[in-house]
mmCIF file of C-alpha atoms in Angstrom:
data_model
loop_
_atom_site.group_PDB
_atom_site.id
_atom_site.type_symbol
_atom_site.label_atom_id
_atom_site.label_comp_id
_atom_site.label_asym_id
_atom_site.label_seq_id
_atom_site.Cartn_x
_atom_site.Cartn_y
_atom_site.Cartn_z
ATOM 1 C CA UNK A 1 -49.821 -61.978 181.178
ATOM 2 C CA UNK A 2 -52.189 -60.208 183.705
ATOM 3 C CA UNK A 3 -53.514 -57.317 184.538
ATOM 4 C CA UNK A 4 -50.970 -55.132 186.709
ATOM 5 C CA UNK A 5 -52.106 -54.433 190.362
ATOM 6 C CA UNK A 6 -51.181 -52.418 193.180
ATOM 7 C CA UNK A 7 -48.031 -53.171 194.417
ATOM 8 C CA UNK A 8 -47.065 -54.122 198.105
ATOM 9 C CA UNK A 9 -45.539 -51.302 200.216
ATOM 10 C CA UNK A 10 -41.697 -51.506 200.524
ATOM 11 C CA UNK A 11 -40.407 -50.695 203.977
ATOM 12 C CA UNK A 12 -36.667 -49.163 204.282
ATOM 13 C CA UNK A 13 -34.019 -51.412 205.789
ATOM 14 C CA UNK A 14 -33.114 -50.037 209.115
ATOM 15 C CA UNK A 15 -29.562 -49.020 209.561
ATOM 16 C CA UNK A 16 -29.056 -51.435 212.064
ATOM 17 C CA UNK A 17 -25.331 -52.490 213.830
ATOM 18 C CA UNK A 18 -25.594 -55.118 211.111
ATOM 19 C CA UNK A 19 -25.880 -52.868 208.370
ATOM 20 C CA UNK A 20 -23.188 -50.946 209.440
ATOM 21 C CA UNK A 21 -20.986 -53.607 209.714
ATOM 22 C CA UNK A 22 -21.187 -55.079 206.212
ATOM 23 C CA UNK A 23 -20.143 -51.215 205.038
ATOM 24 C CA UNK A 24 -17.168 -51.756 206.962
ATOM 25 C CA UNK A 25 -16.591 -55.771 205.737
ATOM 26 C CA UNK A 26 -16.976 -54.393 202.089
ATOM 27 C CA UNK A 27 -14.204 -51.576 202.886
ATOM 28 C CA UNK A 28 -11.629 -54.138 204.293
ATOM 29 C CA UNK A 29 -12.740 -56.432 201.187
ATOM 30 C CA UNK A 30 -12.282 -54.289 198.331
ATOM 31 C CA UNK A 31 -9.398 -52.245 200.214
ATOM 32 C CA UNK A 32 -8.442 -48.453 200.389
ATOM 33 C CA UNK A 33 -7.137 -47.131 197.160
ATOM 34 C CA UNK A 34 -3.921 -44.954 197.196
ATOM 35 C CA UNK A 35 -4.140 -42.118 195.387
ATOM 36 C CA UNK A 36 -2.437 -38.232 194.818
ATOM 37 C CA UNK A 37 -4.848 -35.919 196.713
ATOM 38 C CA UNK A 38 -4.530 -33.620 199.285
ATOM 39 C CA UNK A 39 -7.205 -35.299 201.364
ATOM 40 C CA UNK A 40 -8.942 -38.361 200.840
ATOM 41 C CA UNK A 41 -12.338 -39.477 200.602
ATOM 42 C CA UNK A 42 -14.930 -42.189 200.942
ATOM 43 C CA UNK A 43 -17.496 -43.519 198.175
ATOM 44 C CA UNK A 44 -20.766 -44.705 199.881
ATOM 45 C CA UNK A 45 -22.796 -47.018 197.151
ATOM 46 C CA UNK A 46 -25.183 -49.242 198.018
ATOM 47 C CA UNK A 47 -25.041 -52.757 198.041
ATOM 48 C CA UNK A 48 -23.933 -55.640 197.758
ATOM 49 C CA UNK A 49 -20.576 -56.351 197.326
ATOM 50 C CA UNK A 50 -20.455 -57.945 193.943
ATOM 51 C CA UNK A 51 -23.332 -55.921 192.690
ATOM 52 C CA UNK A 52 -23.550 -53.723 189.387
ATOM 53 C CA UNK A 53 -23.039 -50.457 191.287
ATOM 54 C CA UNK A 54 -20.353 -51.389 193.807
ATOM 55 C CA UNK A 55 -18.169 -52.514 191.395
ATOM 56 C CA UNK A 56 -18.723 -49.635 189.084
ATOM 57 C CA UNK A 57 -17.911 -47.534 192.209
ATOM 58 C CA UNK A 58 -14.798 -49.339 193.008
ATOM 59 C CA UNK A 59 -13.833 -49.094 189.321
ATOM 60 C CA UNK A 60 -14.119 -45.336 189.037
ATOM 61 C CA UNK A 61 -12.494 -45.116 192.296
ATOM 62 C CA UNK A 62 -9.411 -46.083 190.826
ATOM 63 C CA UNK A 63 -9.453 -44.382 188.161
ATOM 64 C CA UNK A 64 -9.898 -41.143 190.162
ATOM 65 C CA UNK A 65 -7.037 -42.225 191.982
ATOM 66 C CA UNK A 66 -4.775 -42.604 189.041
ATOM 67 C CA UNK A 67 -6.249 -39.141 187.597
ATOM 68 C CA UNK A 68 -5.223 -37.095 190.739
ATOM 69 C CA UNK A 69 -2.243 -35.215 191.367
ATOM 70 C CA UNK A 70 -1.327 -35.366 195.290
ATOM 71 C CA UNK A 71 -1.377 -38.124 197.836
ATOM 72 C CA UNK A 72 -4.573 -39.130 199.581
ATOM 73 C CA UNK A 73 -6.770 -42.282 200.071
ATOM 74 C CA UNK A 74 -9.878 -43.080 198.321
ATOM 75 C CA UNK A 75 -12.038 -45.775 200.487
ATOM 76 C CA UNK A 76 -15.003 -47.697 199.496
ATOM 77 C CA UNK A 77 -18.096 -47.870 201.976
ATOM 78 C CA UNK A 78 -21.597 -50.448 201.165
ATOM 79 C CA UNK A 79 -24.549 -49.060 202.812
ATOM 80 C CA UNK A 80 -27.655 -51.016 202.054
ATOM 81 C CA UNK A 81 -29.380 -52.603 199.363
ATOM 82 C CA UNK A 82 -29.539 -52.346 195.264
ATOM 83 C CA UNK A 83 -32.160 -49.865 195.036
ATOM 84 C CA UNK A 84 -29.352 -47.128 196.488
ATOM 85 C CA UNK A 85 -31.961 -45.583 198.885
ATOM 86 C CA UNK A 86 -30.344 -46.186 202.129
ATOM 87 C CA UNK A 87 -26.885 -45.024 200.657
ATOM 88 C CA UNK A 88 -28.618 -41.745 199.392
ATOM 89 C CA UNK A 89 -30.461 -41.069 202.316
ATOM 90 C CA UNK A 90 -27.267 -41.653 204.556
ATOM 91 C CA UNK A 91 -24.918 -39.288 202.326
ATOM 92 C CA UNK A 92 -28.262 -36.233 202.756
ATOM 93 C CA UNK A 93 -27.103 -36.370 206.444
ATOM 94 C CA UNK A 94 -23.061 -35.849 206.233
ATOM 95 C CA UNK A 95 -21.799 -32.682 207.474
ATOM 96 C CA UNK A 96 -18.273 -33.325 206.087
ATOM 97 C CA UNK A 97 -16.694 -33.787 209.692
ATOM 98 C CA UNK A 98 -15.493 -37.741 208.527
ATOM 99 C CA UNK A 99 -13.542 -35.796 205.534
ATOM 100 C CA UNK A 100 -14.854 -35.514 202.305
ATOM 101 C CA UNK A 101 -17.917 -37.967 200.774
ATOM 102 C CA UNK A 102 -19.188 -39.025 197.341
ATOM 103 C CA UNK A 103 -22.130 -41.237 196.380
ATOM 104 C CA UNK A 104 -21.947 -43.699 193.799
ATOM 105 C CA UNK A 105 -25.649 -44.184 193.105
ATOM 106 C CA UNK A 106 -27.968 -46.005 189.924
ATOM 107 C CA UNK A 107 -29.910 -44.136 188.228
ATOM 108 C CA UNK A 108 -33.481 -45.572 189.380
ATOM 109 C CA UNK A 109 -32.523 -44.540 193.049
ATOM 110 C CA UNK A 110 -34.048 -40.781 191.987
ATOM 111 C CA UNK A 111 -37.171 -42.506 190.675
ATOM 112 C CA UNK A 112 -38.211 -43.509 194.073
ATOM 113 C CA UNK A 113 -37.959 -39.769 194.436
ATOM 114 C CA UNK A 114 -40.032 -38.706 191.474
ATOM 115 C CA UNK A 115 -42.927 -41.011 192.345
ATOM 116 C CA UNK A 116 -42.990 -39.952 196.337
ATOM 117 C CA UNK A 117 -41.616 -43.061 197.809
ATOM 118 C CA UNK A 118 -41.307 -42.089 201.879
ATOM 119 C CA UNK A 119 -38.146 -43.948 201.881
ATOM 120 C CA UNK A 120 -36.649 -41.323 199.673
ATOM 121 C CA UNK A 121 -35.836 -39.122 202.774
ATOM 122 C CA UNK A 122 -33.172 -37.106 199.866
ATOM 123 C CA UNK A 123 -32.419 -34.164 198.014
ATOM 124 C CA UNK A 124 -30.958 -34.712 194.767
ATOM 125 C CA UNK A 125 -30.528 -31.151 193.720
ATOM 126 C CA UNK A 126 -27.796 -31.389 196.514
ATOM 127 C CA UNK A 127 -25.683 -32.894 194.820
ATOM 128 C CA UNK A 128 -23.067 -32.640 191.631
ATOM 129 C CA UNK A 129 -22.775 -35.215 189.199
ATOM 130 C CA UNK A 130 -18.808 -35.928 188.315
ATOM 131 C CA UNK A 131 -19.357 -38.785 185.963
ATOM 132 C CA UNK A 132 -21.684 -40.662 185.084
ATOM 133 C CA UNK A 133 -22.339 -43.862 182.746
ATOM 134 C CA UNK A 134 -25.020 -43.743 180.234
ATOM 135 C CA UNK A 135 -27.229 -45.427 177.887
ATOM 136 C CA UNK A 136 -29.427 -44.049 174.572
ATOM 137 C CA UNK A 137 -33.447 -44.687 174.703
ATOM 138 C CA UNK A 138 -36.352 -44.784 172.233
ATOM 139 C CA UNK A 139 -40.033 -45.584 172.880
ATOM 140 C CA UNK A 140 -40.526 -48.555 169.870
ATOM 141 C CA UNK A 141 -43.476 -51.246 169.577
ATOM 142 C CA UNK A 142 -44.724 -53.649 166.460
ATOM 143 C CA UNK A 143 -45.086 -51.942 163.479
ATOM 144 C CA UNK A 144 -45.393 -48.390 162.272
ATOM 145 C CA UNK A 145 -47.195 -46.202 165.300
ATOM 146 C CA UNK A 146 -50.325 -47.075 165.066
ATOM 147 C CA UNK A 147 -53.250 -43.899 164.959
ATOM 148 C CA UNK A 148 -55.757 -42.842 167.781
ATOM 149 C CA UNK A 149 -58.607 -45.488 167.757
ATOM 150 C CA UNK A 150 -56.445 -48.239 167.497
ATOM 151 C CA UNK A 151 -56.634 -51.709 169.494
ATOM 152 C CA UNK A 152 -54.629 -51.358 172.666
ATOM 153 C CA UNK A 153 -51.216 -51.356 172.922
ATOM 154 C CA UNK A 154 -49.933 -54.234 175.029
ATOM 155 C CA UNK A 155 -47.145 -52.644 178.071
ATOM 156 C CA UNK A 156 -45.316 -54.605 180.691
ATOM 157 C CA UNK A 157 -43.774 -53.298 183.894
ATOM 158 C CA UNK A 158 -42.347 -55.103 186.521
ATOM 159 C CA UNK A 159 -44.630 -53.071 189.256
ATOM 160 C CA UNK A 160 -46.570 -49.562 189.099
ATOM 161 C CA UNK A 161 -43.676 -47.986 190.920
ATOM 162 C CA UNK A 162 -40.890 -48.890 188.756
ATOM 163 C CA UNK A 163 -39.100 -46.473 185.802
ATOM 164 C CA UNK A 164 -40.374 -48.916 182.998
ATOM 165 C CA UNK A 165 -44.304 -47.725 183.564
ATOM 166 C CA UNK A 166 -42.739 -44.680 181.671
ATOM 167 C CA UNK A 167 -43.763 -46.738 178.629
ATOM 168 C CA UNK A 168 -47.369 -46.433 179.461
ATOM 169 C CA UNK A 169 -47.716 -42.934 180.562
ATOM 170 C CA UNK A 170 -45.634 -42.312 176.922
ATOM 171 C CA UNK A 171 -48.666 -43.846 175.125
ATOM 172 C CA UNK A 172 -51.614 -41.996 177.337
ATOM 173 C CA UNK A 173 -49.589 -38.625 175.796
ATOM 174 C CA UNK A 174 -49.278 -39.108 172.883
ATOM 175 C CA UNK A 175 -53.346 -40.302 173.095
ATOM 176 C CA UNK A 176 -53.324 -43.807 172.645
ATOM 177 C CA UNK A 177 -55.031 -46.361 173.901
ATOM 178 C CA UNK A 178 -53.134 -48.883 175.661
ATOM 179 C CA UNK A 179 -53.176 -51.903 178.292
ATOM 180 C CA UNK A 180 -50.857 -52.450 181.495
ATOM 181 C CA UNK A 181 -49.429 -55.621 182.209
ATOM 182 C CA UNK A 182 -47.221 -57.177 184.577
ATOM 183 C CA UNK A 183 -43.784 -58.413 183.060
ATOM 184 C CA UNK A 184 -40.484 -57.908 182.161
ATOM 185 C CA UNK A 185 -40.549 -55.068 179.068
ATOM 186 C CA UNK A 186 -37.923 -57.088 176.705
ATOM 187 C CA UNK A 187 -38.663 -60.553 177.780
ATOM 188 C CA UNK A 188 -42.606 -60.136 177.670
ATOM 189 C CA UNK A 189 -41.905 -58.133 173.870
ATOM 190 C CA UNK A 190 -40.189 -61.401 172.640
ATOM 191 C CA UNK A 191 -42.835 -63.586 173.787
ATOM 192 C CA UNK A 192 -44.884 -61.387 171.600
ATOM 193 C CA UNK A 193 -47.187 -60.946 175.088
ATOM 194 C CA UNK A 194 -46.692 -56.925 174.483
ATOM 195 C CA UNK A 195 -46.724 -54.092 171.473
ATOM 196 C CA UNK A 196 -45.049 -51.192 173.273
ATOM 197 C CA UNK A 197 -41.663 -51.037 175.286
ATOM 198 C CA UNK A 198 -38.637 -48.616 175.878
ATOM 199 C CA UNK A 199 -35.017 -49.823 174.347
ATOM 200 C CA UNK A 200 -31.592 -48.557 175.844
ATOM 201 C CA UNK A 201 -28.467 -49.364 174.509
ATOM 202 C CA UNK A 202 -25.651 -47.753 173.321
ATOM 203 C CA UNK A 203 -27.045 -47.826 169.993
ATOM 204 C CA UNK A 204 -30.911 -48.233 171.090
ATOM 205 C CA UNK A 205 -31.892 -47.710 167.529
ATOM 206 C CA UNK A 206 -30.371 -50.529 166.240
ATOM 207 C CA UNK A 207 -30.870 -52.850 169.514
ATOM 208 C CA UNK A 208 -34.998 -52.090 168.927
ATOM 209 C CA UNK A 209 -34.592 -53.208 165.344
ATOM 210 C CA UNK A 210 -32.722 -56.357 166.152
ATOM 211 C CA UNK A 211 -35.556 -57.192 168.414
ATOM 212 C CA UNK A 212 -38.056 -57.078 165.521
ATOM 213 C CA UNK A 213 -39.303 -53.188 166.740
ATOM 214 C CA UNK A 214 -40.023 -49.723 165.043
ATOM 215 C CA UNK A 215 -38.665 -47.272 166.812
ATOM 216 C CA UNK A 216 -41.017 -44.487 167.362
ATOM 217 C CA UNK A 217 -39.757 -41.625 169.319
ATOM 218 C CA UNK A 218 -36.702 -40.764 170.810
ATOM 219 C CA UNK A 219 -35.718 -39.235 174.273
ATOM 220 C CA UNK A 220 -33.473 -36.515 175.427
ATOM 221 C CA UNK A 221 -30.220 -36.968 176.460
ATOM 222 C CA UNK A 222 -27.055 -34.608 176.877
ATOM 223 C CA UNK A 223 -25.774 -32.586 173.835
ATOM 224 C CA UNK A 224 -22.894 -34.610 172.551
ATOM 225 C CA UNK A 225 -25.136 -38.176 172.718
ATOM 226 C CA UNK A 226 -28.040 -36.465 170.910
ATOM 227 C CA UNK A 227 -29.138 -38.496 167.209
ATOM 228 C CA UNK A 228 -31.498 -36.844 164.106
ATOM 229 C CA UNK A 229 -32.244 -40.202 162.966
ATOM 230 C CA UNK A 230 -35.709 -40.745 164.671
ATOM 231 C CA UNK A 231 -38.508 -37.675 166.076
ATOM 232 C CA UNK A 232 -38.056 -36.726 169.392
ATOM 233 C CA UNK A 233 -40.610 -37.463 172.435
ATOM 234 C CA UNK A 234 -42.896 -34.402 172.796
ATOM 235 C CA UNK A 235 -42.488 -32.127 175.564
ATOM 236 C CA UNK A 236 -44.866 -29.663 175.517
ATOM 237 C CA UNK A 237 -46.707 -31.163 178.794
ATOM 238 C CA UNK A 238 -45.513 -31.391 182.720
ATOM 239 C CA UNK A 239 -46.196 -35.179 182.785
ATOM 240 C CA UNK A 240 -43.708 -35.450 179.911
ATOM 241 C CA UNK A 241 -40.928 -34.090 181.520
ATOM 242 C CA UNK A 242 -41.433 -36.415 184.258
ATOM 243 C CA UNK A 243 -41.421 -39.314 181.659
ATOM 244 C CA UNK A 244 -38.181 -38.487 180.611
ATOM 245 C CA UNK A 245 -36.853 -38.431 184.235
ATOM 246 C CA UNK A 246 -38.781 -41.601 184.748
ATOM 247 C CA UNK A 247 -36.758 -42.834 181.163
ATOM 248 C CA UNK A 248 -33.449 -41.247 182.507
ATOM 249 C CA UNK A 249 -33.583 -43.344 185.665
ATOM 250 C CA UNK A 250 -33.532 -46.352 183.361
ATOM 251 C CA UNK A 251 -30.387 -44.467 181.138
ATOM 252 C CA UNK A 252 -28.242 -44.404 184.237
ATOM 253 C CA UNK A 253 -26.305 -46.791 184.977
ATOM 254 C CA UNK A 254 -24.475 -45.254 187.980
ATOM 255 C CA UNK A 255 -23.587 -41.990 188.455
ATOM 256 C CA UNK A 256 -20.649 -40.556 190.975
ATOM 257 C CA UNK A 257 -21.984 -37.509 193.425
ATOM 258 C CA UNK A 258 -20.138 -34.314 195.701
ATOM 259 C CA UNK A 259 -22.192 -32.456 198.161
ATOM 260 C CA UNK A 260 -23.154 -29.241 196.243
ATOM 261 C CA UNK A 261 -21.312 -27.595 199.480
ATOM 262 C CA UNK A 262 -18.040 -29.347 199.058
ATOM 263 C CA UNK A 263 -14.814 -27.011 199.025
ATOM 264 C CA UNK A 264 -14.068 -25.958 195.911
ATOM 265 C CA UNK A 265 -10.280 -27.145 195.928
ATOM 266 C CA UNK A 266 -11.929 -30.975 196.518
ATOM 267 C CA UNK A 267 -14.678 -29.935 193.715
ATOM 268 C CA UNK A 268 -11.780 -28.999 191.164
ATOM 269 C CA UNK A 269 -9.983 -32.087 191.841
ATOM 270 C CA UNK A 270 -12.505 -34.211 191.339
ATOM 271 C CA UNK A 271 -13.468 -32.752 188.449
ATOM 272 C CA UNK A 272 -9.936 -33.109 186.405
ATOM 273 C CA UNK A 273 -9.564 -35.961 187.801
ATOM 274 C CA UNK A 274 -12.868 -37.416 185.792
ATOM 275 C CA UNK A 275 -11.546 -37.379 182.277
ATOM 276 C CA UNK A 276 -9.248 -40.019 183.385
ATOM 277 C CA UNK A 277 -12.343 -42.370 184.300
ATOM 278 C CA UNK A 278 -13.679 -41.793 180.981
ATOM 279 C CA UNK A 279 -10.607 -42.513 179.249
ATOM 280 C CA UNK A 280 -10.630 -45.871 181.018
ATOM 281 C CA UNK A 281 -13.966 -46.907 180.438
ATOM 282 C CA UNK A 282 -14.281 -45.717 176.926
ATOM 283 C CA UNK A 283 -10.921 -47.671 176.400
ATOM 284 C CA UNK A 284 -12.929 -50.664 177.874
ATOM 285 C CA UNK A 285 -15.193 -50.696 174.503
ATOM 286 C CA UNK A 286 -18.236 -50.817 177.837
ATOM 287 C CA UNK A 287 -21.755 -50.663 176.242
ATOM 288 C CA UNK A 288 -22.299 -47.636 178.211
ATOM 289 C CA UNK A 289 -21.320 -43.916 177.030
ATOM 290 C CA UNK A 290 -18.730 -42.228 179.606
ATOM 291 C CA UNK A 291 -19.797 -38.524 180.288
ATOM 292 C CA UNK A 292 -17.970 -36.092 182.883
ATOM 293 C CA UNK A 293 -18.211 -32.299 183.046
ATOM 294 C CA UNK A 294 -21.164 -30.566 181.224
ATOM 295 C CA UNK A 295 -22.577 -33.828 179.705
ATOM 296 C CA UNK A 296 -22.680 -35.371 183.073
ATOM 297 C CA UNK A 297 -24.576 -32.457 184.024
ATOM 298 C CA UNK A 298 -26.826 -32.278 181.306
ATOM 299 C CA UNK A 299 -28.165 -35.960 181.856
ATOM 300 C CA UNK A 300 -28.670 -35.708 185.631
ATOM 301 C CA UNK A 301 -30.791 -32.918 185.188
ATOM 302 C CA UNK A 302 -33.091 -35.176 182.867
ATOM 303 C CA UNK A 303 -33.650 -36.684 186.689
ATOM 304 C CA UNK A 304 -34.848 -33.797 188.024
ATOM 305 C CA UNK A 305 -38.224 -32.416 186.565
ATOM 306 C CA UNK A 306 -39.743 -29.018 188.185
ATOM 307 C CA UNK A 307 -42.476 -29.553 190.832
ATOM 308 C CA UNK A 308 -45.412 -29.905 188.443
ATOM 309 C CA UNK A 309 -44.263 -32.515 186.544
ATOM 310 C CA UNK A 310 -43.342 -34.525 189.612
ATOM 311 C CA UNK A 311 -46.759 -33.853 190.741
ATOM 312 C CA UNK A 312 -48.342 -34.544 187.742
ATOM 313 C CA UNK A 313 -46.780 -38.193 187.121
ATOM 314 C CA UNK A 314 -47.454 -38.883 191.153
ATOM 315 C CA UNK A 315 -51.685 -38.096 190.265
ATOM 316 C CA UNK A 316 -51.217 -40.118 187.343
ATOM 317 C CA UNK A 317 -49.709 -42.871 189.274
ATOM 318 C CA UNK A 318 -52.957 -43.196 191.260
ATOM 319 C CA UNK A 319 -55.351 -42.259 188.447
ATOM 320 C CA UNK A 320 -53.915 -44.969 186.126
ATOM 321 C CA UNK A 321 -52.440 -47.518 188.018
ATOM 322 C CA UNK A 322 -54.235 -47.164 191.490
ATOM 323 C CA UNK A 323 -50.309 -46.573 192.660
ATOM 324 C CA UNK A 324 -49.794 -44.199 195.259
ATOM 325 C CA UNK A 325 -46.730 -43.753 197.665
ATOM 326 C CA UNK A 326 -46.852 -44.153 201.491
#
C-alpha cells in the first residue's frame, strides 16, 4: 500500500451526436414500457446499458408501470457514463416541453456535488426522491476503538475524491490519529493492509463481523431502518454532517427523481404508484432495503448537508488530502 496522492482531474464527457445516439440505441434496446397513466414519461440514467443503474432503472420502470392506473408509456433514455453526472446535469436543464422526466441516478452522483466537482453543473434540492434502494452503514476497524494516542489507523480509498475517504475524515473527528492509503476499503481490510473501513449491507453489523471487524459507530439513516444495537456517529460538528452525506452516497444504490416543479396530478401518480416497486423488490429477497414515501425522503436528505458542512469537508479535502476540485 502507498501513500494516497492527488488525484488526476476528470473532464466531463461532452454530449456529443454520439452520446446522444447511444441514449436513443439503449431506448430501442430495452423498449418502451406500456403502462396506465394519463401521460407518459421518460427515465434518463446514466450509462451503460447493462450497468447497475440502468437496469435498476428499467426494473422500477416496470414496476411503476404495473402500479399505475391509466394508460401511458414509460421509456428508458442512457445519457452518459456510470458516475450519473452527465444524466443529472442533462435532467437540471428540462423544462418539461418533451412531457414529463425522471432521473434514475446512484447515490455517489451527489458526492461529486458535495466535494465541488465543476462537472456537477446540478441542483439536487430540485428534485423529489420517489424510491429509492438502500443499504445500512457502520464505521468498524480491528479491535475495540482504540484511544487518542494510539498508532495510526490504517484507511484505504480508491482516490481523495471518492465517498469512501469518509472513513478518514470519521477518524480525524472523533480525534484519532490515522494514515491514508490508496486501495480498495474491503479488499485492502482482508489483506490486513488497513485498520479502519466503512461496511454497508443490509445487515452491516453482521457483514463487519463476518469480516473479522468491531463495529464502532453507526450512521443515520431513515426512521424505519434505524438499529440501537451499536452508538451512533457524532454529529455535533458541520464536517460531520457532510460525512454522513459523503457515507449516504455510498448507502444508495439508485434512487428514482421528479422535478420538484412537476404537476401535482404526475407527482401523485408517481407516488402511489411506488409501493408497487417496493413490493417487487422486497419480494425479490434483494440485499438492498426498498423505501418510497417519507423514508425515501428521509435518506436523500442525508445527501444534502447545509452550506457549512459542504464547505467544511471541501477545506478539509485540501487540508488533508491536498484534494481540491477544478
Amino acid at each position: 500500500m502507498t501513500a494516497l496522492p492527488p488525484p488526476a482531474p476528470r473532464g466531463d464527457a461532452p454530449l456529443t451526436r454520439r452520446a446522444l445516439g447511444l441514449g436513443a440505441i439503449a431506448i430501442g434496446t430495452l423498449g418502451s414500457i406500456p403502462v396506465r397513466a394519463s401521460e407518459g414519461a421518460t427515465i434518463l440514467a446514466p450509462g451503460p446499458e447493462d450497468g447497475g443503474c440502468a437496469r435498476w432503472a428499467a426494473r422500477a420502470g416496470q414496476a411503476l408501470a404495473r402500479g399505475m392506473q391509466r394508460p401511458g408509456t414509460i421509456r428508458l433514455a442512457l445519457l452518459g457514463g456510470p458516475d450519473g453526472v452527465t444524466a443529472a446535469n442533462r435532467f437540471a436543464t428540462l423544462d418539461g416541453t418533451g412531457g414529463p422526466s425522471l432521473l434514475a441516478l446512484p447515490g455517489w452522483t451527489c458526492h461529486a456535488r458535495l466535494t465541488g466537482s465543476p462537472r456537477a453543473r446540478f441542483e439536487p434540492r430540485a428534485w423529489v426522491p420517489l424510491l429509492l434502494s438502500w443499504r445500512g452503514a457502520v464505521l468498524a476497524g480491528r479491535g475495540p476503538l482504540p484511544g487518542r494516542g494510539s498508532a495510526p489507523l490504517r484507511v484505504a480509498m480508491p482516490s481523495a475524491e471518492a465517498p469512501e475517504a469518509a472513513a478518514l475524515a470519521a477518524l480525524d473527528l472523533l480525534g484519532l490519529t490515522a494514515l491514508p492509503l490508496v486501495g480498495m476499503p474491503e479488499a485492502a481490510f482482508a489483506a490486513g493492509e488497513t485498520d479502519a473501513l466503512i461496511v454497508l449491507g443490509p445487515d452491516p453489523l453482521t457483514r463487519a463481523q463476518a469480516m473479522g471487524a468491531t463495529p464502532w459507530y453507526g450512521f443515520p439513516g431513515p426512521s424505519e431502518t434505524e438499529r440501537v444495537e451499536i452508538a451512533p456517529f457524532p454529529l455535533s460538528a458541520p464536517l460531520a454532517r457532510a460525512v454522513v452525506a459523503a457515507v449516504a452516497a455510498m448507502q444508495i444504490q439508485a434512487a428514482l427523481f421528479a422535478p420538484v416543479l412537476s404537476a401535482a396530478d404526475s407527482l401523485a401518480a408517481w407516488r402511489m404508484a411506488a409501493p408497487r416497486w417496493q413490493e417487487e423488490e422486497r419480494a425479490t429477497s434483494r440485499d438492498d432495503q426498498p423505501l418510497v414515501g417519507t423514508s425515501a425522503a428521509e435518506a436523500f436528505a442525508l445527501l444534502t448537508p447545509p452550506p457549512d458542512a459542504v464547505l467544511d469537508y471541501r477545506n478539509w479535502l485540501d487540508r488533508r488530502l491536498g484534494w481540491r476540485a477544478g
